[in-house]
Coordinates of C-alpha atoms in Angstrom, one line a residue:
Chain A
M1 CA 0.1 -0.4 -0.7
D2 CA 1.9 3.4 -0.9
T3 CA 1.7 6.1 1.4
L4 CA 1.4 9.4 0.4
N5 CA 2.8 12.4 2.2
N6 CA 1.1 15.5 2.7
V7 CA 0.7 17.9 -0.8
Q8 CA 0.5 13.8 -3.1
S9 CA -2.1 13.2 -1.3
I10 CA -4.2 17.0 -1.7
R11 CA -5.2 15.3 -5.5
Y12 CA -7.0 12.5 -3.9
F13 CA -8.6 14.8 -1.3
I14 CA -10.6 17.1 -3.2
P15 CA -14.5 15.3 -2.9
E16 CA -13.2 17.0 1.1
L17 CA -11.9 19.7 0.3
I18 CA -15.3 20.8 -2.3
L19 CA -17.2 20.2 1.3
V20 CA -14.6 23.0 2.9
A21 CA -15.5 25.2 0.0
F22 CA -19.1 24.7 0.4
A23 CA -19.1 25.0 3.5
A24 CA -17.5 28.0 3.6
G25 CA -19.7 29.6 0.6
V26 CA -23.2 28.5 2.4
I27 CA -21.8 30.5 5.7
I28 CA -20.5 33.5 3.5
Y29 CA -23.6 33.8 0.7
D30 CA -26.1 33.5 3.7
L31 CA -24.3 36.5 5.5
I32 CA -24.7 38.3 1.8
G33 CA -28.2 37.1 1.2
R34 CA -30.5 35.5 3.3
Q35 CA -33.9 37.5 2.2
E36 CA -35.3 34.8 0.3
G37 CA -35.5 32.0 3.2
G38 CA -32.2 29.9 2.3
R39 CA -33.6 28.3 -0.9
R40 CA -30.6 29.8 -2.5
A41 CA -28.5 28.1 -0.2
A42 CA -30.1 25.2 0.0
H43 CA -29.9 24.8 -3.8
L44 CA -25.6 25.8 -3.5
S45 CA -25.7 23.0 -0.7
L46 CA -27.2 20.3 -3.2
A47 CA -25.0 21.1 -5.8
G48 CA -21.9 21.0 -3.3
L49 CA -23.5 17.6 -2.6
A50 CA -23.4 16.8 -6.3
A51 CA -20.0 17.9 -7.3
A52 CA -18.3 16.4 -4.2
L53 CA -19.9 13.3 -5.3
I54 CA -18.9 13.2 -8.8
A55 CA -15.4 14.2 -7.7
V56 CA -15.6 11.3 -5.0
L57 CA -16.5 8.5 -8.3
L58 CA -13.8 10.7 -10.4
V59 CA -11.3 9.9 -8.0
G60 CA -12.3 5.9 -7.2
A61 CA -10.6 3.8 -4.7
A62 CA -7.4 4.3 -4.9
D63 CA -6.3 2.0 -2.8
R64 CA -3.5 4.7 -1.2
S65 CA -3.2 5.4 2.4
L66 CA -3.1 9.7 2.0
F67 CA -1.6 12.6 4.3
L68 CA 0.8 10.5 6.3
G69 CA -1.4 7.1 6.6
M70 CA -3.8 9.3 8.8
V71 CA -6.6 8.9 6.1
Q72 CA -7.4 5.7 3.5
L73 CA -8.7 5.5 0.3
D74 CA -10.3 2.1 -0.9
S75 CA -13.3 1.1 -2.1
F76 CA -15.3 0.1 1.5
A77 CA -14.5 4.3 2.5
V78 CA -15.6 4.8 -1.3
F79 CA -19.2 3.2 -0.4
F80 CA -19.7 4.8 2.3
K81 CA -18.7 8.2 0.9
V82 CA -21.7 7.9 -1.2
I83 CA -24.0 6.0 1.5
I84 CA -23.7 9.5 3.4
L85 CA -23.6 12.5 0.3
I86 CA -27.0 10.7 -0.3
T87 CA -28.2 10.6 2.9
T88 CA -27.0 14.6 2.9
A89 CA -29.2 15.2 -0.1
V90 CA -32.0 14.1 0.8
T91 CA -31.7 15.8 4.2
I92 CA -31.8 19.1 2.4
L93 CA -34.4 18.2 0.2
F94 CA -35.8 17.0 3.2
S95 CA -35.4 20.6 5.4
M96 CA -36.3 22.7 2.1
G97 CA -40.0 22.4 2.7
S98 CA -39.7 22.1 6.5
E99 CA -41.7 24.3 8.2
E100 CA -40.4 23.4 11.8
L101 CA -37.7 25.4 10.7
D102 CA -36.9 29.3 10.8
P103 CA -36.4 30.8 7.3
R104 CA -34.2 33.4 8.8
T105 CA -31.5 30.6 10.4
K106 CA -31.9 27.9 7.4
G107 CA -28.0 29.0 6.1
E108 CA -26.4 28.3 8.7
Y109 CA -28.0 24.6 9.0
Y110 CA -26.8 23.5 5.6
A111 CA -23.5 24.7 6.1
L112 CA -23.3 22.4 9.4
L113 CA -25.0 19.7 7.3
L114 CA -22.4 20.1 5.3
A115 CA -18.8 20.3 8.3
V116 CA -21.1 16.9 9.3
T117 CA -20.8 15.3 5.9
L118 CA -17.0 16.5 5.5
G119 CA -16.6 14.7 9.1
M120 CA -18.4 11.5 8.5
F121 CA -16.0 11.3 5.5
L122 CA -13.3 11.2 7.6
M123 CA -14.7 9.0 10.2
A124 CA -15.1 6.5 6.6
S125 CA -11.5 6.5 6.3
S126 CA -9.5 7.0 9.1
T127 CA -7.0 4.7 9.9
H128 CA -5.1 6.7 12.6
L129 CA -6.2 7.0 16.5
L130 CA -6.4 10.7 16.0
M131 CA -7.9 11.3 13.4
I132 CA -10.4 8.7 14.1
Y133 CA -11.2 11.5 17.1
L134 CA -10.8 14.5 15.4
S135 CA -14.1 13.0 12.8
I136 CA -16.2 11.7 15.3
E137 CA -16.3 15.0 17.2
T138 CA -16.5 17.2 13.9
V139 CA -19.7 14.7 13.6
S140 CA -21.0 15.2 16.9
L141 CA -20.2 19.1 17.7
A142 CA -22.2 19.9 14.4
S143 CA -25.0 17.5 15.6
Y144 CA -25.4 18.4 18.6
I145 CA -25.9 22.1 17.3
L146 CA -28.0 20.6 14.4
A147 CA -30.4 18.9 16.7
G148 CA -30.8 21.9 19.0
F149 CA -31.6 24.3 16.2
L150 CA -35.2 24.7 16.6
T151 CA -34.1 27.8 19.1
H152 CA -37.7 28.2 20.3
S153 CA -38.8 24.7 20.7
P154 CA -37.8 23.3 24.9
R155 CA -38.1 19.5 23.3
S156 CA -35.1 20.6 20.6
S157 CA -32.7 22.3 22.9
E158 CA -33.5 19.2 25.2
A159 CA -32.3 16.9 23.0
A160 CA -29.8 18.9 22.2
F161 CA -28.4 19.0 25.4
K162 CA -28.4 15.6 26.7
Y163 CA -26.9 14.6 23.4
I164 CA -24.1 17.3 24.6
I165 CA -23.9 15.6 27.7
Y166 CA -24.0 12.0 26.6
G167 CA -21.5 12.4 24.0
A168 CA -18.5 14.6 25.4
V169 CA -18.9 12.3 28.2
A170 CA -19.0 9.1 25.9
S171 CA -15.7 10.4 23.2
G172 CA -14.2 12.0 26.1
T173 CA -13.8 8.1 27.7
M174 CA -13.0 7.4 23.8
L175 CA -9.9 9.6 24.2
F176 CA -8.6 8.3 27.2
G177 CA -9.1 4.8 26.0
I178 CA -7.0 6.0 22.7
S179 CA -4.6 7.5 25.0
L180 CA -3.7 4.4 26.8
I181 CA -3.1 2.3 23.7
F182 CA -0.9 5.2 22.4
G183 CA 0.8 4.6 25.7
L184 CA 0.7 0.5 25.2
T185 CA 2.1 0.8 21.5
G186 CA 3.9 3.9 20.9
T187 CA 2.3 4.5 18.1
G188 CA -1.4 5.7 16.5
D189 CA -1.5 4.5 13.3
V190 CA -4.8 1.7 13.5
V191 CA -2.3 -1.4 11.4
Q192 CA 0.6 -0.4 13.5
V193 CA -1.1 -0.7 16.9
S194 CA -2.5 -4.1 15.9
N195 CA 0.9 -5.0 14.9
V196 CA 2.5 -4.4 17.5
L197 CA -0.3 -5.9 20.1
A198 CA -0.2 -8.6 18.2
E199 CA 3.8 -8.9 19.2
L200 CA 3.5 -7.9 22.7
F201 CA 1.4 -10.8 23.2
S202 CA 3.0 -13.0 21.1
S203 CA 6.4 -12.7 23.8
G204 CA 4.4 -13.4 26.5
G205 CA 3.0 -9.8 27.7
G206 CA -0.2 -11.4 29.9
D207 CA 0.6 -8.6 32.3
Y208 CA -0.9 -5.8 29.7
Q209 CA -3.7 -7.9 29.1
L210 CA -5.9 -5.8 31.7
A211 CA -4.7 -3.1 30.0
V212 CA -5.7 -3.2 26.0
L213 CA -8.9 -4.9 27.3
V214 CA -10.0 -1.9 29.0
S215 CA -8.3 0.3 26.4
I216 CA -10.5 -1.2 23.8
I217 CA -13.5 -0.8 26.1
F218 CA -13.3 2.4 26.8
V219 CA -12.7 3.1 22.0
L220 CA -15.5 0.8 21.8
A221 CA -17.4 3.3 23.9
G222 CA -17.0 6.2 21.3
V223 CA -18.1 3.8 18.8
G224 CA -21.3 2.8 20.5
Y225 CA -22.5 6.1 21.5
K226 CA -22.2 6.4 17.6
I227 CA -24.1 3.4 16.7
A228 CA -26.5 3.8 19.6
S229 CA -25.4 -0.1 21.0
V230 CA -26.6 -0.6 24.6
P231 CA -25.1 0.4 26.6
F232 CA -24.6 3.4 25.0
H233 CA -27.7 4.0 23.6
M234 CA -29.7 6.2 25.8
W235 CA -29.3 9.6 23.9
S236 CA -30.7 8.7 20.8
P237 CA -34.7 8.3 21.5
D238 CA -34.2 11.0 23.0
V239 CA -32.5 13.3 20.9
Y240 CA -34.7 12.0 17.3
E241 CA -37.9 12.6 19.3
G242 CA -36.7 16.6 19.9
A243 CA -34.4 17.0 17.1
P244 CA -36.0 18.3 14.1
I245 CA -37.5 15.9 11.6
P246 CA -35.1 16.1 8.6
I247 CA -31.9 15.6 11.7
T248 CA -33.9 12.7 12.9
A249 CA -33.7 10.9 9.6
F250 CA -30.2 12.0 9.0
L251 CA -28.6 11.2 12.4
S252 CA -30.8 8.0 12.3
V253 CA -29.1 6.7 8.6
A254 CA -26.1 8.4 8.3
S255 CA -24.9 8.8 11.6
K256 CA -25.3 5.1 12.2
S257 CA -23.6 4.3 8.7
A258 CA -20.5 6.1 9.2
G259 CA -20.2 4.7 13.0
F260 CA -20.6 1.7 11.2
A261 CA -17.5 2.5 9.3
L262 CA -15.3 3.2 11.9
F263 CA -16.7 0.1 13.9
I264 CA -15.2 -1.8 11.0
R265 CA -12.2 -0.3 10.2
L266 CA -10.8 -0.5 13.7
F267 CA -11.9 -4.0 14.1
Y268 CA -11.1 -5.5 11.2
S269 CA -7.8 -3.5 10.1
G270 CA -7.0 -2.5 14.1
F271 CA -7.3 -4.6 16.8
G272 CA -9.0 -7.7 14.7
S273 CA -6.6 -8.6 12.7
A274 CA -3.6 -9.8 14.5
N275 CA -5.5 -11.9 16.8
V276 CA -4.6 -9.7 19.7
I277 CA -8.1 -10.4 21.0
E278 CA -8.0 -13.7 21.6
S279 CA -7.8 -13.4 25.3
V280 CA -11.6 -12.1 25.5
D281 CA -13.8 -13.7 23.5
W282 CA -14.3 -10.7 21.7
S283 CA -17.5 -12.4 19.0
L284 CA -19.5 -13.5 22.1
L285 CA -19.5 -10.1 23.8
L286 CA -20.4 -8.4 20.6
A287 CA -23.2 -10.6 20.3
V288 CA -24.5 -10.0 23.8
V289 CA -24.5 -6.2 23.2
A290 CA -25.9 -6.7 19.5
A291 CA -28.7 -8.9 21.0
L292 CA -29.0 -6.6 24.3
T293 CA -29.3 -3.8 21.9
M294 CA -32.0 -4.9 19.5
T295 CA -34.4 -6.6 22.0
V296 CA -34.2 -2.7 24.5
G297 CA -34.7 -0.9 20.7
N298 CA -37.8 -2.8 19.9
L299 CA -39.0 -3.3 23.8
A300 CA -38.5 0.5 24.3
A301 CA -40.6 0.4 21.0
L302 CA -43.7 -1.4 21.5
P303 CA -45.6 1.2 24.3
Q304 CA -44.9 4.6 21.8
Q305 CA -47.6 7.1 20.6
N306 CA -45.1 8.8 19.5
V307 CA -44.5 7.8 15.7
K308 CA -40.8 9.5 15.5
R309 CA -39.8 8.6 19.1
L310 CA -41.4 5.1 17.6
L311 CA -39.3 5.1 14.6
A312 CA -35.9 6.0 17.5
Y313 CA -36.6 2.5 19.3
S314 CA -36.3 0.7 16.2
S315 CA -33.3 2.1 14.6
I316 CA -31.7 1.6 17.7
A317 CA -33.1 -2.4 17.3
H318 CA -31.6 -2.2 13.7
G319 CA -28.6 -1.2 14.6
G320 CA -28.4 -3.9 16.4
Y321 CA -29.4 -6.0 13.5
V322 CA -26.8 -4.6 11.9
L323 CA -24.2 -5.4 15.2
M324 CA -25.2 -9.4 13.7
G325 CA -22.7 -8.6 11.0
G326 CA -20.0 -7.3 12.8
V327 CA -19.7 -9.9 15.6
L328 CA -17.7 -12.6 13.9
L329 CA -15.4 -10.5 11.6
T330 CA -16.3 -12.5 9.1
A331 CA -15.9 -11.2 4.7
E332 CA -19.3 -12.7 4.9
G333 CA -20.2 -10.5 8.0
V334 CA -19.8 -6.7 7.0
H335 CA -20.8 -7.7 3.1
A336 CA -24.2 -8.4 4.8
I337 CA -23.4 -4.7 6.8
L338 CA -23.0 -3.1 3.7
F339 CA -25.9 -4.3 1.5
Y340 CA -28.1 -4.1 5.0
L341 CA -27.1 -0.6 4.9
I342 CA -28.5 0.4 1.3
I343 CA -31.3 -1.1 1.8
Y344 CA -31.9 0.4 5.2
L345 CA -31.2 3.9 3.4
F346 CA -34.0 3.5 1.8
M347 CA -36.9 2.5 3.8
N348 CA -35.4 4.6 6.8
L349 CA -35.7 7.8 4.8
G350 CA -38.4 7.0 3.1
A351 CA -40.7 5.9 6.3
F352 CA -38.9 9.3 8.5
F353 CA -40.3 11.1 5.3
V354 CA -43.7 10.3 5.8
V355 CA -43.0 11.8 9.2
I356 CA -42.5 14.9 8.1
L357 CA -45.1 15.2 5.7
I358 CA -47.8 14.1 8.6
A359 CA -46.2 16.7 10.9
E360 CA -46.7 19.5 8.5
R361 CA -50.4 18.7 6.6
I362 CA -52.0 17.4 9.9
G363 CA -49.9 18.3 12.4
S364 CA -49.5 15.6 14.5
E365 CA -46.6 13.5 15.5
T366 CA -48.4 10.2 17.5
I367 CA -50.8 7.6 15.9
D368 CA -53.8 8.9 16.3
G369 CA -52.9 11.0 13.3
Y370 CA -52.4 8.3 11.2
R371 CA -55.8 7.2 11.5
G372 CA -57.6 7.3 8.2
L373 CA -54.7 8.0 6.3
V374 CA -55.8 6.0 3.4
T375 CA -59.0 7.2 2.4
R376 CA -57.2 10.5 2.9
A377 CA -54.3 10.4 0.9
P378 CA -53.5 6.8 -0.3
L379 CA -50.3 7.4 -1.7
V380 CA -48.7 8.6 1.5
A381 CA -50.7 6.0 3.7
I382 CA -49.6 3.0 1.2
S383 CA -45.8 4.3 1.2
M384 CA -46.0 4.1 4.8
G385 CA -46.8 0.5 4.9
I386 CA -44.2 -0.4 2.4
F387 CA -41.7 1.2 5.0
L388 CA -43.2 -0.6 8.0
F389 CA -43.1 -4.0 6.3
S390 CA -39.8 -3.5 4.6
L391 CA -38.8 -2.8 8.0
T392 CA -40.0 -5.3 9.8
G393 CA -38.5 -7.9 7.1
I394 CA -41.2 -9.4 5.5
P395 CA -40.9 -10.8 1.8
P396 CA -41.0 -9.9 -0.6
L397 CA -40.0 -6.3 0.4
S398 CA -35.8 -5.4 0.6
G399 CA -36.2 -5.3 4.1
F400 CA -36.1 -9.2 4.4
I401 CA -33.2 -9.9 1.8
G402 CA -31.5 -7.7 4.2
K403 CA -31.8 -9.4 7.5
W404 CA -31.6 -12.6 5.3
L405 CA -27.4 -12.1 4.3
L406 CA -27.7 -11.0 8.2
F407 CA -28.7 -13.8 9.6
K408 CA -27.3 -16.3 6.8
A409 CA -24.0 -14.6 7.7
V410 CA -24.7 -15.9 11.6
L411 CA -26.0 -19.3 10.9
T412 CA -22.5 -19.9 8.7
E413 CA -20.7 -19.3 11.8
E414 CA -23.2 -21.6 14.3
F415 CA -23.7 -18.7 16.2
Y416 CA -27.6 -20.3 16.4
W417 CA -28.6 -18.5 19.9
L418 CA -27.8 -15.5 18.1
A419 CA -30.1 -16.6 14.7
I420 CA -32.9 -17.0 17.3
V421 CA -32.7 -13.7 19.4
G422 CA -32.9 -11.7 16.0
L423 CA -35.9 -14.4 14.6
L424 CA -37.8 -13.6 17.9
N425 CA -37.1 -9.9 17.6
S426 CA -38.6 -9.5 14.3
V427 CA -41.3 -11.0 15.1
V428 CA -42.0 -8.8 18.2
S429 CA -41.6 -5.2 16.2
L430 CA -44.1 -6.4 13.8
Y431 CA -46.5 -5.2 16.6
Y432 CA -45.4 -1.9 17.0
Y433 CA -44.9 -1.4 13.0
V434 CA -48.4 -2.5 12.2
R435 CA -49.6 -0.7 14.8
I436 CA -49.4 1.9 12.8
V437 CA -50.1 0.0 9.5
K438 CA -53.5 -0.3 11.2
A439 CA -54.5 3.1 12.4
M440 CA -53.6 4.0 8.6
F441 CA -55.6 1.2 6.7
L442 CA -58.5 0.0 9.3
D443 CA -59.2 2.7 11.9
S444 CA -61.7 6.0 10.8
S445 CA -61.0 9.5 10.5
D446 CA -62.8 12.1 12.6
E447 CA -61.5 13.8 10.0
P448 CA -62.4 12.8 6.3
N449 CA -61.3 15.1 4.3
P450 CA -58.0 13.7 1.8
V451 CA -54.9 15.8 2.1
S452 CA -53.2 17.0 -0.7
F453 CA -49.1 16.5 -0.8
S454 CA -47.3 18.6 -3.8
I455 CA -46.3 16.7 -6.8
G456 CA -42.7 17.6 -5.3
S457 CA -43.2 15.3 -2.5
R458 CA -45.0 12.3 -4.1
A459 CA -42.5 12.3 -6.3
L460 CA -39.5 11.6 -3.6
L461 CA -41.6 9.9 -1.8
V462 CA -42.1 7.1 -4.6
V463 CA -38.4 7.6 -5.2
F464 CA -38.3 5.8 -2.1
V465 CA -40.8 3.0 -2.5
V466 CA -39.5 2.3 -5.4
P467 CA -35.8 0.9 -4.7
T468 CA -37.8 -0.8 -1.2
I469 CA -39.5 -2.8 -3.5
I470 CA -37.1 -3.7 -6.4
L471 CA -34.1 -4.8 -4.0
G472 CA -36.8 -6.6 -2.4
L473 CA -37.0 -8.6 -6.0
Y474 CA -33.6 -8.0 -8.0
W475 CA -31.0 -7.8 -5.1
T476 CA -28.0 -8.7 -7.1
P477 CA -26.3 -5.4 -8.8
V478 CA -26.0 -3.9 -5.2
Y479 CA -25.7 -7.3 -3.9
Q480 CA -22.1 -6.9 -6.1
L481 CA -21.7 -3.7 -5.6
S482 CA -21.7 -3.6 -1.8
K483 CA -19.4 -7.1 -2.8
A484 CA -16.3 -5.4 -4.8
S485 CA -16.9 -2.2 -1.8
L486 CA -15.2 -4.7 1.0
G487 CA -11.8 -4.5 -0.9
K488 CA -8.9 -5.0 1.1
I489 CA -10.5 -4.1 4.4
L490 CA -10.4 -7.4 5.7
G491 CA -6.3 -7.7 5.0
Chain B
M1 CA 10.3 12.9 38.5
N2 CA 11.6 10.4 35.8
D3 CA 9.4 8.0 36.2
L4 CA 6.1 7.6 34.2
T5 CA 3.4 6.0 36.8
P6 CA 2.8 9.3 39.5
Y7 CA 1.8 10.8 36.2
L8 CA -0.6 7.7 35.5
V9 CA -1.9 7.5 38.8
I10 CA -2.6 12.1 38.6
S11 CA -4.7 11.1 35.2
T12 CA -6.5 8.5 36.3
T13 CA -7.3 9.6 39.3
L14 CA -8.3 12.9 36.8
F15 CA -10.3 11.0 35.0
C16 CA -12.7 9.3 37.2
L17 CA -13.4 12.6 39.5
G18 CA -14.3 14.1 36.0
I19 CA -16.9 10.8 36.0
F20 CA -18.0 11.2 39.2
A21 CA -19.1 14.2 38.3
V22 CA -20.7 13.7 35.1
L23 CA -22.6 11.2 37.4
T24 CA -23.4 13.2 40.5
R25 CA -23.8 17.0 39.3
R26 CA -27.1 18.3 39.5
N27 CA -25.6 21.4 37.3
A28 CA -24.9 21.8 34.0
I29 CA -21.5 23.6 34.4
S30 CA -20.1 21.5 36.9
I31 CA -21.3 18.3 34.2
L32 CA -18.8 20.6 31.8
M33 CA -16.1 20.8 34.2
G34 CA -16.6 17.1 35.2
I35 CA -16.1 17.0 31.1
E36 CA -13.3 19.2 30.9
L37 CA -10.9 17.0 34.0
I38 CA -12.0 13.9 31.5
L39 CA -10.8 15.5 28.4
N40 CA -7.5 16.3 30.6
A41 CA -6.5 13.5 31.8
C42 CA -6.0 11.9 28.3
N43 CA -4.2 15.4 27.1
L44 CA -1.8 15.0 30.3
N45 CA -1.6 10.9 29.5
F46 CA -0.6 11.8 26.1
A47 CA 2.1 14.3 27.2
A48 CA 3.6 11.4 29.6
F49 CA 3.6 8.4 27.0
S50 CA 5.2 11.2 24.4
R51 CA 7.5 11.6 27.2
F52 CA 8.3 7.5 28.6
V53 CA 7.4 5.8 25.9
T54 CA 7.9 6.9 22.6
P55 CA 11.4 7.7 21.3
P56 CA 13.0 11.3 22.0
D57 CA 12.7 12.5 18.6
D58 CA 9.1 11.4 18.7
I59 CA 6.7 14.5 19.4
S60 CA 3.4 12.6 18.3
G61 CA 2.1 12.1 21.7
Q62 CA 2.5 16.3 22.4
I63 CA 0.8 16.9 18.7
I64 CA -1.9 14.8 19.6
S65 CA -2.1 16.9 23.5
I66 CA -2.8 20.1 21.9
F67 CA -5.0 18.4 19.1
G68 CA -7.0 17.6 22.6
I69 CA -6.9 21.0 23.9
V70 CA -8.7 22.6 21.0
L71 CA -11.2 20.1 21.4
A72 CA -11.9 20.4 24.3
A73 CA -12.6 24.0 24.2
A74 CA -14.6 23.9 21.0
E75 CA -16.8 21.3 23.0
A76 CA -16.9 24.0 25.7
A77 CA -18.4 26.8 23.4
V78 CA -21.2 24.5 21.9
F79 CA -21.3 23.4 25.2
L80 CA -22.2 26.5 26.9
A81 CA -24.3 27.6 24.0
I82 CA -26.9 25.4 24.2
I83 CA -26.9 25.9 28.4
L84 CA -27.3 28.9 27.6
A85 CA -30.9 27.7 25.0
I86 CA -31.7 25.4 27.9
Y87 CA -31.6 28.3 30.6
R88 CA -34.3 30.5 28.2
E89 CA -36.5 27.6 27.9
F90 CA -36.7 26.1 31.3
S91 CA -34.9 29.3 33.5
T92 CA -33.0 26.0 34.9
I93 CA -30.1 24.4 33.8
S94 CA -30.0 21.1 35.8
P95 CA -30.7 18.2 33.6
D96 CA -32.9 16.7 36.2
E97 CA -35.8 18.9 35.7
T98 CA -35.3 19.4 31.6
D99 CA -37.3 16.3 31.0
T100 CA -40.5 16.4 28.6
L101 CA -39.1 14.0 26.9
K102 CA -39.7 10.7 27.9
G103 CA -40.8 7.0 27.4

């Protein structure tokens, strides 16, 4: 693997530079022309994202280590960059129509979104412990502000408050773990860390086992907080409920994907590869975390009346399903994770989009607001039904294929109990998803008047529905794509 | 002191005090102070490791400390801004009393 110095690297760093330029551009533009409610700023941000997407694809997966080993540009990173870009673009589209947000401050809002995108790019490609910490903080600091962006809503401020308390402690703990690893190995480069640790253990360094164990668990706290896994999930329902809905959608998809990218890179090319962690049964530990995460998420979702909060718990549960693929540190598992994240992107963003539409046109976030929706807005109701059934994992929708691959990865390694827990959880989740479907299709509404939605919203809705159905029937291209994106991550 | 151990003892103590402050304090400012203690424990660790573990011409540990200090400042700025927003909405900065989101 080539390691490039700072000047040579810039050529491969153009997508990130484009994002920085556009984030700064949006701020400056917002200062000059903030009269038209941030619409132009949104267009400028979308243009920036499009330019970054083109740059990402043109630069491609060079399989090079940039900035003296700080950042790795491989197909794995490219895969996540594309997912993150799509999610951000969709979030901006959601936000443009949103009446929740103050039009006077929308420019800053878009600039912050671009900054988060940059941080997530780095999360997906960092190979140095310092860079990992910096990227997590870049994402977190901007996310705190975005979660509390509704200035006159107590809910939103409270969400930001809880988010930053949990986040600051988790990232501080992670930095402490990183400092211990740095002290044990004398280096911050993830691959070198794994080599030094392997050497340490092969030369009978049993004294260090506890220190290594503690520091890896501390680092895991930071990553676990990003993917909202038990026991670091407590922030997520409150933040998801209080934040502006586009931000909730963004956090539940992009933040989680970037967290998984970081998790995979850390554990596969870092702590996992050289069997440095053989002294502890990491697979079992991660399996327990995955099982607890999905169980807690699903059980807590059962009594929820607020659909936003219900989807927050559901996304915790989905984090647990995805983590199942990471338990075994196999190529098949990672492949299943990548595949699932693509599908999760469409169905989860789609579900949140419906929540936005209903919140704006009917003015309700609770399940009662969805009653009789099928007669009032058939397209929206049917789409929501499709998203929810796909989230449950019912064939022939795409969620089923995604889950099937995850279960298959677990079963090949004979982790039967985990697969059974996952299966039971899917059954439990059916109950709360169907509650919404029942309200939409079987209950009658007090207000029978039809609700109309703009042509743009309906088109965007169809954009989510189509892949959710199609990928359940014909998934080969995405399957191949996610397989090719594994690259050399697994050494 | 020409030994790593005292530094590690101090940094671990700082870290534990920080966690303790975050868990027990009922005031957002005190929580922020606890978080700062945690981050400073990390910075101390990096500086100490840079002095005692890595080769003398390798100053990467000290560089990481400087990054840590900068990020602690950025985090404090965001935290204080959010505390202000909380105070405007709730007229209190205790995490126990800002609990409209439940369930």
